[in-house]
Coordinates of C-alpha atoms in Angstrom, one line a residue:
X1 CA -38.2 -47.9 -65.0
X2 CA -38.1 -45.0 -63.0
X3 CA -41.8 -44.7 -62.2
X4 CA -41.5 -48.5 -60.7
X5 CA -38.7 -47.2 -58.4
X6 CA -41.3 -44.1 -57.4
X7 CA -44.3 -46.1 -56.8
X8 CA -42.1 -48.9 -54.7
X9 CA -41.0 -46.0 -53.5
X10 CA -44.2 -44.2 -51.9
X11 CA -45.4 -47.8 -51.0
X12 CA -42.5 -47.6 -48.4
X13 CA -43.0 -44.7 -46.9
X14 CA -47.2 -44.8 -46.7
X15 CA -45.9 -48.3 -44.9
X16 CA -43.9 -46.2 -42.8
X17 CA -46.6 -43.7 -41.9
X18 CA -47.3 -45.3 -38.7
X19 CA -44.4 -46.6 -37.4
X20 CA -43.1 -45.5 -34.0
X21 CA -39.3 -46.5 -34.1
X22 CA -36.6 -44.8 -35.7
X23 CA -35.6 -48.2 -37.3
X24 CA -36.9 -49.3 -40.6
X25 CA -39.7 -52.2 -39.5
X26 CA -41.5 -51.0 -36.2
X27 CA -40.3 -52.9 -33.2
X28 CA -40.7 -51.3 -30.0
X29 CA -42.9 -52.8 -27.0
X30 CA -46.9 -52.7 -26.6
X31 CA -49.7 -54.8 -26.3
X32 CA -50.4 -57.4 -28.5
X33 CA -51.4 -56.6 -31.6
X34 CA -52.6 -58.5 -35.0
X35 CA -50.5 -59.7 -37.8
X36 CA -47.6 -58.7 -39.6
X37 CA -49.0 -56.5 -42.5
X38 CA -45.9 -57.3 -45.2
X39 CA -42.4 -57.2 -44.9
X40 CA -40.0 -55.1 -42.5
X41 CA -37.7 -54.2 -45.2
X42 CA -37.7 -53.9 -49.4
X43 CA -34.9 -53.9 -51.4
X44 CA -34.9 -53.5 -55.4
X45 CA -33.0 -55.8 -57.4
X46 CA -32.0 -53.4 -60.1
X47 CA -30.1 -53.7 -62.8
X48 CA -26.4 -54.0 -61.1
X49 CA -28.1 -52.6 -58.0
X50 CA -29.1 -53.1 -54.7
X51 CA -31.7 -50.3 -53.6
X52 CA -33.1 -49.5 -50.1
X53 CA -37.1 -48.5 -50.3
X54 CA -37.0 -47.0 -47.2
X55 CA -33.8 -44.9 -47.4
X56 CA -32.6 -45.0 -50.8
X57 CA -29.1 -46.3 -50.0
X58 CA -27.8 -48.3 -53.0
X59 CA -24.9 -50.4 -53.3
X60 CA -24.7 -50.5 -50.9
X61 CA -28.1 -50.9 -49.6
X62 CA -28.5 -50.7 -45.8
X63 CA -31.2 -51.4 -44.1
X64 CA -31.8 -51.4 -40.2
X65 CA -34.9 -53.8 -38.9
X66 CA -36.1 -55.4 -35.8
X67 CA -35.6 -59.1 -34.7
X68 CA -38.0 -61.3 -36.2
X69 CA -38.6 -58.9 -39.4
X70 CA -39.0 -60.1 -42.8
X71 CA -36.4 -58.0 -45.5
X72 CA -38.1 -59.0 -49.3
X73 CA -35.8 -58.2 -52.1
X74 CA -37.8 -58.0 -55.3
X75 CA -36.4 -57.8 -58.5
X76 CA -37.5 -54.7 -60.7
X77 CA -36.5 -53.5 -64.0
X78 CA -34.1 -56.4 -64.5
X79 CA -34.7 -57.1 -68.3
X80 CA -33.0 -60.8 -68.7
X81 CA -29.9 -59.9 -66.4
X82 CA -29.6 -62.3 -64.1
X83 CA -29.4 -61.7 -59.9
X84 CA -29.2 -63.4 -57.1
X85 CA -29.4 -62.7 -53.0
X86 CA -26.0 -64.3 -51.7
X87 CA -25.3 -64.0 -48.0
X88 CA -21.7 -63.4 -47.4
X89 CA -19.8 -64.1 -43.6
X90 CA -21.2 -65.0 -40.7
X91 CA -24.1 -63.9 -39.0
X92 CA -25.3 -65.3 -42.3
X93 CA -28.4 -66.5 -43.9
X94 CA -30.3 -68.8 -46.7
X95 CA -29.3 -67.5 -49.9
X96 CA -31.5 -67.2 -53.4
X97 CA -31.3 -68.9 -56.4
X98 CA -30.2 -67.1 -59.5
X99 CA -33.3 -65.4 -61.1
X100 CA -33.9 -63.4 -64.3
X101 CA -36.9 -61.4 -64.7
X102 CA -38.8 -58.9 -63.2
X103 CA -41.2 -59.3 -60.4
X104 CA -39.4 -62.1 -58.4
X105 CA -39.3 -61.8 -54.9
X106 CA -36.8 -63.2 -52.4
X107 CA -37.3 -62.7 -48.5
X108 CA -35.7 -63.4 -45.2
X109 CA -36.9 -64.0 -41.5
X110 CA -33.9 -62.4 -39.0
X111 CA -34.5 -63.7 -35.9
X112 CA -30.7 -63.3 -34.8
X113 CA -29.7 -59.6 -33.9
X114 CA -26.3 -59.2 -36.1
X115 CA -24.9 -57.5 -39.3
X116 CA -25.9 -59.7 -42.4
X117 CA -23.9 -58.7 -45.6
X118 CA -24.6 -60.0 -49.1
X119 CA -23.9 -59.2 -52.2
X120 CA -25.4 -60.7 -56.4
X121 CA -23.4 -63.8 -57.1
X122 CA -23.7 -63.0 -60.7
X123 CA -22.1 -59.3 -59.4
X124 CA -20.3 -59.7 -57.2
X125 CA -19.1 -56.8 -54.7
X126 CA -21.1 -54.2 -57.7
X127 CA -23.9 -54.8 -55.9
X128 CA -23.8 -55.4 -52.6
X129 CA -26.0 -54.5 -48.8
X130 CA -26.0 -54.8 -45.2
X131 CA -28.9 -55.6 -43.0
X132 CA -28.2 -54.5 -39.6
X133 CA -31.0 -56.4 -36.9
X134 CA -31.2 -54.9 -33.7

């Protein structure tokens, strides 16, 4: 369990290696440029957890990305307990089914600058996260 957190873990920050921008997901200006290369932001689905890859926040997790980043949510260590992604308020977004076993993946496209808070509808408010889009 743990060593799945650590090696999600160091794949989020060799992602970061290059970035340029104090926020989670590059941005900036510049030239063109090729294609994405993966997701902006990951968050484990843990059991009764949210849990930034980037900054280790949990519960909750907060995240800060560029517009037009993709945020993946991937469910890790979950046993049978079932999660879900469920965008609460408004700015708001497309939220997940209810899933149940490891290794399922969720993600969102922000293309709106805003706050987006969500939470597990299984959970409830016991796991919850922000994504903050600038």
């Amino acid at each position: 369990m743990r060593i799945a957190t650590a090696v999600i873990g160091l794949l989020a920050l060799a992602a970061l290696a290059g970035c340029k921008s104090p926020t989670y997901g590059g941005g900036g200006g510049g030239g063109g440029g090729g294609g994405g290369g993966g997701p902006a932001g990951e968050i484990v689905v843990g059991n009764i957890l949210f849990k930034s890859s980037h900054n280790g926040t949990q519960n909750p997790a907060i995240d800060t990305v560029a517009v037009g980043s993709t945020v993946t949510w991937t469910w890790t260590a979950t046993g049978s307990v079932p999660h879900s992604v469920q965008s609460l308020g408004t700015p708001g977004f497309a939220s997940s089914a209810i899933e149940t076993g490891d290794g399922k993946t969720y993600s969102v496209t922000f293309t709106t600058p805003g706050t987006y808070q969500y939470d597990c509808a299984v959970h409830g408010a016991a796991m919850s996260g922000r994504i903050v889009v600038r």
